[in-house]
Short mmCIF file of N, CA and C in Angstrom, two decimals:
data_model
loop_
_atom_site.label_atom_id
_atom_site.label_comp_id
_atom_site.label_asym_id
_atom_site.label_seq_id
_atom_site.Cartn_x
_atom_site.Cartn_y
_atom_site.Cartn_z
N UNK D 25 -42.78 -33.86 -6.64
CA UNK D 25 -43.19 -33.30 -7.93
C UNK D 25 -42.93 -31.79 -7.98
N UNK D 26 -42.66 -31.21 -7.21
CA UNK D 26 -43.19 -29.50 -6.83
C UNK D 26 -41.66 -28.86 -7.17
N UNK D 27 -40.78 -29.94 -7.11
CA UNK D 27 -39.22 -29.13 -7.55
C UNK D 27 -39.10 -29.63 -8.93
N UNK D 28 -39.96 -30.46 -9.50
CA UNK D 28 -39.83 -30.68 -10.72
C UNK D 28 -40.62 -30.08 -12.14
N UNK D 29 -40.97 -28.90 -11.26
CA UNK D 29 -41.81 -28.17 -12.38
C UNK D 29 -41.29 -26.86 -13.00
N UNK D 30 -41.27 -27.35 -13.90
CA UNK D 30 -40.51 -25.78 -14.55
C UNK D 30 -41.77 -25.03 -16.15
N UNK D 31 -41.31 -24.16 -16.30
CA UNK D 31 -43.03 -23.86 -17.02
C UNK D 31 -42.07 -23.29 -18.13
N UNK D 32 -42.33 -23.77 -19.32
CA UNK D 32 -41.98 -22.97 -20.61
C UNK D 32 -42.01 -21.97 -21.14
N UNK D 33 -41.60 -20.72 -20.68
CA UNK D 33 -41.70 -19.59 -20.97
C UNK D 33 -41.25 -19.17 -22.07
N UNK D 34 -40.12 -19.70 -22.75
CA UNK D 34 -40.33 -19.75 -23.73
C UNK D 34 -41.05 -19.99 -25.00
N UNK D 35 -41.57 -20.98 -24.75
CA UNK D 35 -43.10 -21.50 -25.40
C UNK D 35 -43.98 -20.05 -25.15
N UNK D 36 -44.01 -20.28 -24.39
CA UNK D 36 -45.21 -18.71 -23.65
C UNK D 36 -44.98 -17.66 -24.65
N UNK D 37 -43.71 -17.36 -24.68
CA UNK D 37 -42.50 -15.62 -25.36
C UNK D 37 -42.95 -16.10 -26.91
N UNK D 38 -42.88 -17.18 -27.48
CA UNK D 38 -43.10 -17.57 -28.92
C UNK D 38 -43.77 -17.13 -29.39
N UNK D 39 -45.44 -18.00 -28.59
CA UNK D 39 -46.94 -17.61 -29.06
C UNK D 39 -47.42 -16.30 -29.06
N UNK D 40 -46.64 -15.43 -27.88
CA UNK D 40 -47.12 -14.15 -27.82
C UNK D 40 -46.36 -13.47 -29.21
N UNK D 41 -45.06 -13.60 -29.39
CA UNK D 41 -44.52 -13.18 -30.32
C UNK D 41 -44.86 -13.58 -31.78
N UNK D 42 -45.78 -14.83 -31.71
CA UNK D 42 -46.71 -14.66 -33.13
C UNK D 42 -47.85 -13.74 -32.83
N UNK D 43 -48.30 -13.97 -31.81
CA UNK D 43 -49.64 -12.98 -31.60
C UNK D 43 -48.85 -11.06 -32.18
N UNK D 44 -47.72 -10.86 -31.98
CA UNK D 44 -47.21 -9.74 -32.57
C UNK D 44 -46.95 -9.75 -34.00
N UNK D 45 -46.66 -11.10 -34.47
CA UNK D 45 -46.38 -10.98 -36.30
C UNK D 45 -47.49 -11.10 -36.74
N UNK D 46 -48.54 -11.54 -36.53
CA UNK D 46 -49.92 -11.71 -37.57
C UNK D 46 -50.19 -10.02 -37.00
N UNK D 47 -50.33 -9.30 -36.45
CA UNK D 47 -50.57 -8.26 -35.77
C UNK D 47 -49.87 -7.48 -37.37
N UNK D 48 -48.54 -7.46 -37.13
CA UNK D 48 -47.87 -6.79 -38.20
C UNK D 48 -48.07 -7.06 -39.24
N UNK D 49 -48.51 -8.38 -39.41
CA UNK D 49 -49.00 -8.68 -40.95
C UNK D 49 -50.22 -8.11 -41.68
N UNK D 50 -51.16 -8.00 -40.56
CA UNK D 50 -52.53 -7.63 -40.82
C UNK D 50 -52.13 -5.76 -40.83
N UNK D 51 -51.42 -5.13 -40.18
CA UNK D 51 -51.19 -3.48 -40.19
C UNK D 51 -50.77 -3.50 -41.42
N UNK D 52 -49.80 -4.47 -42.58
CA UNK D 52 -48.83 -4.24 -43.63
C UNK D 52 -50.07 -4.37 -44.69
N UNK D 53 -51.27 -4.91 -44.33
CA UNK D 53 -52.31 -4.83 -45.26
C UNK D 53 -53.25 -3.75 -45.38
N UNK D 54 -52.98 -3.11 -44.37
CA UNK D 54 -54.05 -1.69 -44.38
C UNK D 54 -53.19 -0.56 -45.03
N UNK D 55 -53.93 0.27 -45.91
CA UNK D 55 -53.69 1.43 -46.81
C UNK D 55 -53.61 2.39 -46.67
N UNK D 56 -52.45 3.13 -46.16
CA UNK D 56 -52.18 4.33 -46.12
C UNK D 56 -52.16 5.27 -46.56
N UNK D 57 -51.58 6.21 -46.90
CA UNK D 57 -51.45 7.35 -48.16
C UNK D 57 -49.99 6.96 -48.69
N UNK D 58 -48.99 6.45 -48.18
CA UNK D 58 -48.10 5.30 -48.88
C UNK D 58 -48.22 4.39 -49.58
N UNK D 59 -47.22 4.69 -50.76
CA UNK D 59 -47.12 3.09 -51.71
C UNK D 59 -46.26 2.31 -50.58
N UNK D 60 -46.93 1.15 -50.78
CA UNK D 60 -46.14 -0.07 -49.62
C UNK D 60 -46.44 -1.22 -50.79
N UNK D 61 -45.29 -2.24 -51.08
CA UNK D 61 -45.33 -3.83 -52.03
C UNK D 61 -45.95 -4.90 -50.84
N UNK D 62 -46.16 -4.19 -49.66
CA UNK D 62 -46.50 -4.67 -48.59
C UNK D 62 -48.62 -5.26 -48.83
N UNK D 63 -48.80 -3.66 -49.50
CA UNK D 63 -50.45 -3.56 -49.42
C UNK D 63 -50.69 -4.77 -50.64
N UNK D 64 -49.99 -5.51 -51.15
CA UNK D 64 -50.44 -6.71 -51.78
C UNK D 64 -50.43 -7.91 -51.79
N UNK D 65 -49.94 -7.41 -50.55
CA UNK D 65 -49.92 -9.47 -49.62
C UNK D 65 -51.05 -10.21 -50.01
N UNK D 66 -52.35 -9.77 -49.41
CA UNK D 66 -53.35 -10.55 -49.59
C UNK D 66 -53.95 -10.81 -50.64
N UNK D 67 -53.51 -10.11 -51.34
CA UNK D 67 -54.17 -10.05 -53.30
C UNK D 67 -53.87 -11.78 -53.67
N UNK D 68 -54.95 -12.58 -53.93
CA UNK D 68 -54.55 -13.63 -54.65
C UNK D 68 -54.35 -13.69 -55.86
N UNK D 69 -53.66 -14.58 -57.17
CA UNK D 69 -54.19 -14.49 -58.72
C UNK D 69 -54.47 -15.62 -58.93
N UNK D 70 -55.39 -16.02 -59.59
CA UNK D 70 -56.12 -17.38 -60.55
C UNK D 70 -54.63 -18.01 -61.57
N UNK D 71 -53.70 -18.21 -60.88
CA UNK D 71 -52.51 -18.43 -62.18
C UNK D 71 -52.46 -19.86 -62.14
N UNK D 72 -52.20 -20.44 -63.21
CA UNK D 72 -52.00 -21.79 -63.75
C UNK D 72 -52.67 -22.61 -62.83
N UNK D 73 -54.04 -22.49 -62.64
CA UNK D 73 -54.99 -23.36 -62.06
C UNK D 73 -55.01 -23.36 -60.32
N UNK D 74 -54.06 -22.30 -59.80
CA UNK D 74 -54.46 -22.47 -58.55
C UNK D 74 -54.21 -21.05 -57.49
N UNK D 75 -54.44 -20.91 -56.44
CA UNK D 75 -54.50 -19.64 -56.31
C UNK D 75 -53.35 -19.09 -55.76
N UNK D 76 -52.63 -17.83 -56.11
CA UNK D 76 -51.22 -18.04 -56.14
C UNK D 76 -51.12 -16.25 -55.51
N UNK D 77 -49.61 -15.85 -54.88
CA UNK D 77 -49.66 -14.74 -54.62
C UNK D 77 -49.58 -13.82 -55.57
N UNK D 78 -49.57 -12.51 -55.43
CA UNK D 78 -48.81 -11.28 -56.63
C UNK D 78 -47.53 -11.43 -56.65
N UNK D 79 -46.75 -11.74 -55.54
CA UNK D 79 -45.65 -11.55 -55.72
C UNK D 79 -44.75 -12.60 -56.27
N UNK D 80 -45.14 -13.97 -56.40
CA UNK D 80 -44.86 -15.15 -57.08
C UNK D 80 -45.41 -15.16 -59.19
N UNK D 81 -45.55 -13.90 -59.45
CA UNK D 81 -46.54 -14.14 -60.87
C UNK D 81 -45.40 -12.42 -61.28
N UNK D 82 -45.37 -12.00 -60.89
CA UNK D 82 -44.27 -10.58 -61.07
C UNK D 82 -43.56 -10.19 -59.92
N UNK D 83 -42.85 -8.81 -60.64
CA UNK D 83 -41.78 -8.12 -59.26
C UNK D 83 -43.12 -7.05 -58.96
N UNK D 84 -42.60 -6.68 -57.49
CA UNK D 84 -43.81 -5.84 -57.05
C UNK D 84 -42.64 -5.09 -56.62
N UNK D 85 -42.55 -3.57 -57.71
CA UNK D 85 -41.61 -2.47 -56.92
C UNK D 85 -42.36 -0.94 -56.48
N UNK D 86 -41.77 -0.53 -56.00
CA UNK D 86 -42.33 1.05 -55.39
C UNK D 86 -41.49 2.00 -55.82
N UNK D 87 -41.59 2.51 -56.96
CA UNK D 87 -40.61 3.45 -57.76
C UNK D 87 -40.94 4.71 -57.01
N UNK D 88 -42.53 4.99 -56.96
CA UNK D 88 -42.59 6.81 -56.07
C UNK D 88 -43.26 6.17 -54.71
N UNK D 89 -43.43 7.16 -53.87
CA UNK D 89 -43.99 7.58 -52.64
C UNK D 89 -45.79 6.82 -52.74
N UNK D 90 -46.32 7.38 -54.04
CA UNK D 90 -47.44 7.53 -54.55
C UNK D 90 -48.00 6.22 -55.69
N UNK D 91 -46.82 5.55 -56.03
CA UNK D 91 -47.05 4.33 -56.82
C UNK D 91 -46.46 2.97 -56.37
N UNK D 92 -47.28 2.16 -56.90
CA UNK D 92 -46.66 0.73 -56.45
C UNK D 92 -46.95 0.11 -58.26
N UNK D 93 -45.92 -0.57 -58.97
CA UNK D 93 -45.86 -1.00 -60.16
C UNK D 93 -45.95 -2.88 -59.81
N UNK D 94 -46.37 -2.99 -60.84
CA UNK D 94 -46.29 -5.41 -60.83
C UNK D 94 -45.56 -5.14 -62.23
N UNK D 95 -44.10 -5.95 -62.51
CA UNK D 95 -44.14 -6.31 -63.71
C UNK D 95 -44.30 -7.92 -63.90
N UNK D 96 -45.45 -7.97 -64.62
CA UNK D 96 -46.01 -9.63 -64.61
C UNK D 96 -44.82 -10.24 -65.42
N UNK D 97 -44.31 -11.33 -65.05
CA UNK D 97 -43.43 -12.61 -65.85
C UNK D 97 -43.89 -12.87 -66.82
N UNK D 98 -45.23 -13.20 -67.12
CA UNK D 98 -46.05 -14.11 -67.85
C UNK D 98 -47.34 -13.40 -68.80
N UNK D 99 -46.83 -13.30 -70.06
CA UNK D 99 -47.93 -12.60 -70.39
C UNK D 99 -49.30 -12.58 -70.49
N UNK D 100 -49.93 -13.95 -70.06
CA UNK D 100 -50.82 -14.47 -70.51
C UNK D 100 -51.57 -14.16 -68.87
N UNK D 101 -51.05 -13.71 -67.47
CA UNK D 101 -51.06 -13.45 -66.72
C UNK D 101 -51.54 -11.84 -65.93
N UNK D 102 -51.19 -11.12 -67.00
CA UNK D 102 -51.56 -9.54 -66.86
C UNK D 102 -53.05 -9.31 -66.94
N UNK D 103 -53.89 -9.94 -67.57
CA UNK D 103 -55.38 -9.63 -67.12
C UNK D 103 -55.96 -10.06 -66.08
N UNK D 104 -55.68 -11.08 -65.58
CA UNK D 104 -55.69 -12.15 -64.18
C UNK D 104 -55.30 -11.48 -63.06
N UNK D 105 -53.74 -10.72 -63.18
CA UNK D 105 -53.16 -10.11 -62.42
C UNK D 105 -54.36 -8.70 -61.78
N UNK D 106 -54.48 -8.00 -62.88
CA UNK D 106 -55.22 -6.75 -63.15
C UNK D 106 -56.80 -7.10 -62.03
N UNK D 107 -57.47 -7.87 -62.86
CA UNK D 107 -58.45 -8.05 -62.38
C UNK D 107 -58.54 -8.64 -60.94
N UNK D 108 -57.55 -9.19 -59.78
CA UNK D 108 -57.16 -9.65 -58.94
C UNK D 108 -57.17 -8.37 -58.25
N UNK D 109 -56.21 -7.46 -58.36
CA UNK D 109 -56.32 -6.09 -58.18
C UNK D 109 -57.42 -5.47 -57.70
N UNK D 110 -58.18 -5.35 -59.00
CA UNK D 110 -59.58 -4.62 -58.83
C UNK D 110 -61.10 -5.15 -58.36
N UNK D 111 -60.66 -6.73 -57.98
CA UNK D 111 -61.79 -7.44 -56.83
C UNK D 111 -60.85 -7.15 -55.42
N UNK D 112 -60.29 -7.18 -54.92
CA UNK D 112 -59.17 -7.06 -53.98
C UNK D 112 -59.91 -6.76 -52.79
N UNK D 113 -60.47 -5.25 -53.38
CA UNK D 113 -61.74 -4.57 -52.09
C UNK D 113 -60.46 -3.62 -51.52
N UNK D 114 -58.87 -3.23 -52.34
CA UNK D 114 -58.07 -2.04 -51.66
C UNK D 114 -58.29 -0.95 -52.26
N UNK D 115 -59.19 -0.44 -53.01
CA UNK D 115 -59.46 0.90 -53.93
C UNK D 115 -58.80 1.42 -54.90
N UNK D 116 -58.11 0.68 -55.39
CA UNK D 116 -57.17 1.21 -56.30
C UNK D 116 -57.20 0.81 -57.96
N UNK D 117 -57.18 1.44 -58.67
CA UNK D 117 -56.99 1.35 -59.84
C UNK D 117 -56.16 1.00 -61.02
N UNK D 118 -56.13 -0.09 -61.30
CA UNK D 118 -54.66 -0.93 -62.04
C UNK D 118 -54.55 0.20 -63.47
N UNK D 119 -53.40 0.29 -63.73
CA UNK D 119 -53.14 1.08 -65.33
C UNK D 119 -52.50 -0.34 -65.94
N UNK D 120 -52.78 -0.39 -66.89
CA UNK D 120 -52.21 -1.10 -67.61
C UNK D 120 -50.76 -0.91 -68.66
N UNK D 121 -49.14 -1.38 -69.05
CA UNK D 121 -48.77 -0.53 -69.68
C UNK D 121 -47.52 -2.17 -70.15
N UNK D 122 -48.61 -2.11 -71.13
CA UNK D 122 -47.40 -3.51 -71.65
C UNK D 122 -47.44 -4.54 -70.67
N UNK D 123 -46.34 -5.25 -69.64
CA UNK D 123 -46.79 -6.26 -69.01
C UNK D 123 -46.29 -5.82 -67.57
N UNK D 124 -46.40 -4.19 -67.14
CA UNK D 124 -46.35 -3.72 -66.40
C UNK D 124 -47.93 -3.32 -65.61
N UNK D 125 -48.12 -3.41 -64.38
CA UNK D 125 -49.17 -2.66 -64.34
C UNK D 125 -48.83 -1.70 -63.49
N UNK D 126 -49.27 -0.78 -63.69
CA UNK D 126 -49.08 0.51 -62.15
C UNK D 126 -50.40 1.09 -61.30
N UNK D 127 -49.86 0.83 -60.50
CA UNK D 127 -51.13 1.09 -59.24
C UNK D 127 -50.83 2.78 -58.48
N UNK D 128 -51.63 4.24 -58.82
CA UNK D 128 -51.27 5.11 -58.41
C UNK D 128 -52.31 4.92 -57.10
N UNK D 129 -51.33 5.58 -55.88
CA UNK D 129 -51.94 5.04 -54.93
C UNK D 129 -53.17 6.86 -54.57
N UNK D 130 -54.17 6.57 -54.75
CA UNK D 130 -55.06 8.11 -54.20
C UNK D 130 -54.57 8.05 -52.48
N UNK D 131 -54.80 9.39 -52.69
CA UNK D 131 -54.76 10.25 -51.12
C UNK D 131 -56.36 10.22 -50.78
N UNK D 132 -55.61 9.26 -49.44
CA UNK D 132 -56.94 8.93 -47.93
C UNK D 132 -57.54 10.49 -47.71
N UNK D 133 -58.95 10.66 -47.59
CA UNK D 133 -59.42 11.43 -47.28
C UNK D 133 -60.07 11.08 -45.81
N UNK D 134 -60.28 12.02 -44.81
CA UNK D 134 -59.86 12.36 -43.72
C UNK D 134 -61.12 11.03 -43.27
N UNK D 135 -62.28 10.75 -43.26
CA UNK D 135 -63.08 9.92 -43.05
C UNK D 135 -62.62 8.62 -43.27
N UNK D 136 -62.39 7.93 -44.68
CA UNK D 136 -61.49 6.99 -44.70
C UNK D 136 -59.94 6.77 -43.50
N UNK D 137 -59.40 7.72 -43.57
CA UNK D 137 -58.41 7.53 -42.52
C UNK D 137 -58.74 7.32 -40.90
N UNK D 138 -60.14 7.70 -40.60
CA UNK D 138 -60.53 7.43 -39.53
C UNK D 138 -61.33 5.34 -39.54
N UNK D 139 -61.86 5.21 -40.61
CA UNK D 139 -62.36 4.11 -40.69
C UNK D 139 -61.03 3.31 -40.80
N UNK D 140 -59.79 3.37 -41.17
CA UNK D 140 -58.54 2.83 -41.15
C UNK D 140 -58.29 2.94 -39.31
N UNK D 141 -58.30 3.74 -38.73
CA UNK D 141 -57.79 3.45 -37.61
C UNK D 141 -58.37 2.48 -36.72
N UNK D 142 -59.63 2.58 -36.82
CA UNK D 142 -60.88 1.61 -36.46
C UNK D 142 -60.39 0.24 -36.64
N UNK D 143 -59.91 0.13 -38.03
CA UNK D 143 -59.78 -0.97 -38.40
C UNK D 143 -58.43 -1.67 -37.60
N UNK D 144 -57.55 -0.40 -37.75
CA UNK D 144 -56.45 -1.35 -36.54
C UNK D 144 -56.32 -1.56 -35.63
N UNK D 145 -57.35 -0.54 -34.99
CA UNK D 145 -57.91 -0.68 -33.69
C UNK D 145 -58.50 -2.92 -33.17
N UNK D 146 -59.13 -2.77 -34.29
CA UNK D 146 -59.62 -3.78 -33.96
C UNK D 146 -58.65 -5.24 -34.43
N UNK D 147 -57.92 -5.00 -35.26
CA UNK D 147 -56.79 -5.84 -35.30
C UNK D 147 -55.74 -6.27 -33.95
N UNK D 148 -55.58 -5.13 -33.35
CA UNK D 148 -55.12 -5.00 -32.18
C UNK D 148 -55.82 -5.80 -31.08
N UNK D 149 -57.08 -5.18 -31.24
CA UNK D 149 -57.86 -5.74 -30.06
C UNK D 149 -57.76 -7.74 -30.12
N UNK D 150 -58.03 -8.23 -31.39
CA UNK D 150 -57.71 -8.82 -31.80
C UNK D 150 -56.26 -9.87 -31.02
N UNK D 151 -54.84 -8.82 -31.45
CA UNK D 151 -53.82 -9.56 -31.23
C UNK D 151 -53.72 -10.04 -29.36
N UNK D 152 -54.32 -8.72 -29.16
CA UNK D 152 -53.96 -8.88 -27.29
C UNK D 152 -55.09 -10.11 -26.90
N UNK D 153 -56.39 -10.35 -27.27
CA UNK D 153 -57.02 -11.44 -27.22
C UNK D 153 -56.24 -12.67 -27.15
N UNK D 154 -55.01 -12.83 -28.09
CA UNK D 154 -54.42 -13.78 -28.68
C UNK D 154 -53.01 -13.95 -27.52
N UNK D 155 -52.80 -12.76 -26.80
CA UNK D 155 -52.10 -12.36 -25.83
C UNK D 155 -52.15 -13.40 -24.46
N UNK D 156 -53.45 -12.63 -24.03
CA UNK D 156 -54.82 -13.00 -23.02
C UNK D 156 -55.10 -14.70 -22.60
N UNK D 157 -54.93 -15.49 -24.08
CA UNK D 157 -54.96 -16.61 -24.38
C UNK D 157 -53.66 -17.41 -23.65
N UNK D 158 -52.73 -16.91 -24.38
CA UNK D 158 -51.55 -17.58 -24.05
C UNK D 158 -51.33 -17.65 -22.54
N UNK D 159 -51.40 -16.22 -22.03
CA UNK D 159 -51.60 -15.87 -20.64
C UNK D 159 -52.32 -17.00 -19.77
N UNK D 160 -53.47 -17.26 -20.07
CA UNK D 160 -54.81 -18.15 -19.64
C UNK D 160 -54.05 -19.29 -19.66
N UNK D 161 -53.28 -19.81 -20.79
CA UNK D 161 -52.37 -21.15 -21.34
C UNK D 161 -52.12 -21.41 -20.26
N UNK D 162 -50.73 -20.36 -19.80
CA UNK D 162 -49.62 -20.53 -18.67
C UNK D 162 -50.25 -20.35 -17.26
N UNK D 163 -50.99 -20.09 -17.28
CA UNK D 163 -51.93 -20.07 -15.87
C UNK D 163 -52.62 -21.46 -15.52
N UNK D 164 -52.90 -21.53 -16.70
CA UNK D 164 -53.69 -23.09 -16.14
C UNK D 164 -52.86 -24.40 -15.83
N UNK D 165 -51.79 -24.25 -16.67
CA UNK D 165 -50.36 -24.87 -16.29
C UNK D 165 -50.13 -25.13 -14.41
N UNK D 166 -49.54 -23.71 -14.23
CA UNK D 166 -49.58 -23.31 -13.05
C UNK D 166 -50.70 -23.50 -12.13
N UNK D 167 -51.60 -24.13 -12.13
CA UNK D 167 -52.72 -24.09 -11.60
C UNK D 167 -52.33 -25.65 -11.24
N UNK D 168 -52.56 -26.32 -12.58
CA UNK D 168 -52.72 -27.70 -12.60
C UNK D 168 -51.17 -28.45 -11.69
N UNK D 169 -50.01 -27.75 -11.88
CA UNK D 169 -49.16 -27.88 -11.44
C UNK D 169 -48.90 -27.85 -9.48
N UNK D 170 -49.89 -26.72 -9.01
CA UNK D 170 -50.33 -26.42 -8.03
C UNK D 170 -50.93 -27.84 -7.20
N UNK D 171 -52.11 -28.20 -8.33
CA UNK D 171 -52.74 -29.53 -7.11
C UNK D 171 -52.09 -30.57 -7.58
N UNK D 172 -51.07 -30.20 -7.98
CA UNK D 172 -49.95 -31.57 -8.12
C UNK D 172 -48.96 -31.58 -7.24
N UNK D 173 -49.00 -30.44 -6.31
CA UNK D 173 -48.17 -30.38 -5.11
C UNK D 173 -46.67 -29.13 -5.19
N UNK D 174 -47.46 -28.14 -6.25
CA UNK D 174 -46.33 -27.15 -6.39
C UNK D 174 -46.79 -26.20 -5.00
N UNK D 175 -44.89 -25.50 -4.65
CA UNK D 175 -45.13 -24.81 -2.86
C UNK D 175 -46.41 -23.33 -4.14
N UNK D 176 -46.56 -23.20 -2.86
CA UNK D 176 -47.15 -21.54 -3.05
C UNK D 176 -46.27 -20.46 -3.56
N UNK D 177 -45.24 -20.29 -2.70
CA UNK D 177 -44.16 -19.31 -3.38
C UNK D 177 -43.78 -20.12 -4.88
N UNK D 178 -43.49 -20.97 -5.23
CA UNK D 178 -43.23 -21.22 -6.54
C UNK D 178 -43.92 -21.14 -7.02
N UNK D 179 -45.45 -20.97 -7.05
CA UNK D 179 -46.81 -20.86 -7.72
C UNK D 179 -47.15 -19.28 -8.23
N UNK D 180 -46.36 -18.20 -7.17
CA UNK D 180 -46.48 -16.65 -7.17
C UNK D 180 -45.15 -16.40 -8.19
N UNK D 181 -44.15 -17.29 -8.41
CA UNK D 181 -42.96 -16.96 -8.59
C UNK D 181 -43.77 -17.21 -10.01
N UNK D 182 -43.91 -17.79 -10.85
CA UNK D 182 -44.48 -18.41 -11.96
C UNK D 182 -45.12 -17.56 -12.33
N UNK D 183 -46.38 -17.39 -11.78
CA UNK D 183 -47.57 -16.65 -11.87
C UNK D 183 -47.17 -15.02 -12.91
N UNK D 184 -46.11 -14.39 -11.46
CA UNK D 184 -45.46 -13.15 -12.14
C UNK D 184 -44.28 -13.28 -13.30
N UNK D 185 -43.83 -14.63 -13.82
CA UNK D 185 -42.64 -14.58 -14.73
C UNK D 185 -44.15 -14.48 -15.67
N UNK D 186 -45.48 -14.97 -16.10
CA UNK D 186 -45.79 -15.24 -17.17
C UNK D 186 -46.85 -13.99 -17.20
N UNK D 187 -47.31 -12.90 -16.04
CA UNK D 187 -47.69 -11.61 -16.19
C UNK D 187 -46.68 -11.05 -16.62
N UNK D 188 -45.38 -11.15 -16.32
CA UNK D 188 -44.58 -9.92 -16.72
C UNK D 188 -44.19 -10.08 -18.63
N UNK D 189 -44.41 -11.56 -19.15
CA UNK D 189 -44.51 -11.72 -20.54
C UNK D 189 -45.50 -11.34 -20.97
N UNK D 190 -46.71 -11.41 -20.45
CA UNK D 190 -47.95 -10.42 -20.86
C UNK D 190 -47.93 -9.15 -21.27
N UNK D 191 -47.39 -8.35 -19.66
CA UNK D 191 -47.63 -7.02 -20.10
C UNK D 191 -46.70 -6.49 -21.51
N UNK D 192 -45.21 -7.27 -21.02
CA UNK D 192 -44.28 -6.78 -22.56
C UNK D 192 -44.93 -6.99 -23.48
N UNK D 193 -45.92 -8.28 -24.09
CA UNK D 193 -46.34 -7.81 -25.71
C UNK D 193 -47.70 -7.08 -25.36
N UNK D 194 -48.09 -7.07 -24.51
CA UNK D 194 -49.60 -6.06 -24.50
C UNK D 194 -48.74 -4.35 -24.65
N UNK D 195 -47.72 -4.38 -24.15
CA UNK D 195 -47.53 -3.10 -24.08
C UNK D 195 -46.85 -3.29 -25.55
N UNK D 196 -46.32 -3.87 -26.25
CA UNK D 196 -45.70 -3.84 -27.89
C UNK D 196 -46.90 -3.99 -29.10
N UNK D 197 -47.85 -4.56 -28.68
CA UNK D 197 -48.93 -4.60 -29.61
C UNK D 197 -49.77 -2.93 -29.42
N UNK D 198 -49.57 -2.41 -28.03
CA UNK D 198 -50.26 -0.72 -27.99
C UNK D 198 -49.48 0.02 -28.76
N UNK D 199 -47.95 -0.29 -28.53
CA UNK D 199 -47.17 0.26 -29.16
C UNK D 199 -47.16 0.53 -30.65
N UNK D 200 -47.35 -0.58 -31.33
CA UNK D 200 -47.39 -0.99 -32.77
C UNK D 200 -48.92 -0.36 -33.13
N UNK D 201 -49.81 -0.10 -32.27
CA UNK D 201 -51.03 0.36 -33.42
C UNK D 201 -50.89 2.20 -33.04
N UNK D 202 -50.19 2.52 -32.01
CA UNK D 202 -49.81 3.69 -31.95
C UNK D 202 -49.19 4.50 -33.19
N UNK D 203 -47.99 3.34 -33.50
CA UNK D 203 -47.20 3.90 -34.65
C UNK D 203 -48.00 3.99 -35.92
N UNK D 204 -49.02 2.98 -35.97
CA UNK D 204 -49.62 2.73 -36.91
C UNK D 204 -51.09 3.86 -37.61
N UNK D 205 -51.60 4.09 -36.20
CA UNK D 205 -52.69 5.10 -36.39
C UNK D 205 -51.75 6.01 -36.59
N UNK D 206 -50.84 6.70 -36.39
CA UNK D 206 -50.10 8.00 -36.23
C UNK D 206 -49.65 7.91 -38.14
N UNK D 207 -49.27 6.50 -38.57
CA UNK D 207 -49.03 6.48 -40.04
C UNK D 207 -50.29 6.36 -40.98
N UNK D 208 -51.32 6.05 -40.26
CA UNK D 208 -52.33 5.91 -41.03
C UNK D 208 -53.37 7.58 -41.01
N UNK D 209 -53.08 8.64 -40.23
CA UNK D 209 -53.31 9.61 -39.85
C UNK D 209 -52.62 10.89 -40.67
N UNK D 210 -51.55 10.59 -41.03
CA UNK D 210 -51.18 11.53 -41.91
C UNK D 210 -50.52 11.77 -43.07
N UNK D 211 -50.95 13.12 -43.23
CA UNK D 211 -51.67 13.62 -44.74
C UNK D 211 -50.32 13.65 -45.23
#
């Protein structure tokens, strides 16, 4: 059995590498002092009976630095849209302008920008958990594989292919909230 074990590391490289996209997904939702079409991922709308994205109901463009615009498809859709917006819980204030809406984005004041880092802080903490997991996955593999009659050196050989996939996304998820506090930090 012990030459017939080979461990999916690829499988392993996958999960960690979602543990890095929900990571990025959840940073593309936090609010910077940037307009991002990004900060409206999570916005749902009440449209034609079910709950639908922003970006499926209008175009979501970023004309300035400082604005993010929706032009709704559907006219019957722009108060729905609006009010989606302003339960959201992202601080921002819909203008209304025909079947456009524009969202001027305010400048983070220095407290808020610290409660933002917090927050990715803990997103992070979060992804490497999700890291940690996978890690634990491939270990127990290796374990179980072990009292199935795997040698020892193939057990160390293993051991370090699925630490050394660890540390790469632990060290890409530090990486990513680095960039991120450093964008969420300035003015």
């Amino acid at each position: 059995m012990s030459d017939d074990f080979m461990l999916d590391t690829d499988d392993l490289q996958r999960r960690m590498d979602g543990a890095m996209a929900n990571l990025k997904t959840e940073f593309a939702s936090l609010r910077t002092g940037r307009a991002s079409g990004s900060m409206l991922e999570p916005v749902m709308v009440d449209a034609y009976g079910s709950m639908t994205p922003i970006n499926q109901v209008g175009t979501v463009n970023v004309p300035e630095p400082r604005m993010v615009t929706i032009n709704v498809w559907d006219k019957g859709l722009v108060q729905k849209v609006e009010k989606a917006i302003r339960e959201s819980g992202l601080g921002i204030n819909p203008q209304l302008n025909g079947t456009i809406i524009m969202l001027p984005i305010p400048e983070l004041n220095e407290e808020r920008r610290r409660e933002l880092t917090k927050v990715a802080a803990q997103y992070t903490e979060s992804a490497r958990v999700s890291v940690r997991n996978v890690r634990r996955d491939g270990m127990d593999q290796i374990k179980k594989a072990k009292n199935d009659g795997l040698s020892e050196d193939d057990q160390k050989f293993w051991e370090a292919e699925v630490q050394e996939l660890t540390d790469a996304a632990i060290k890409a998820v530090d990486a990513a909230l680095e960039v991120k506090q450093e964008e969420i930090m300035q003015v």
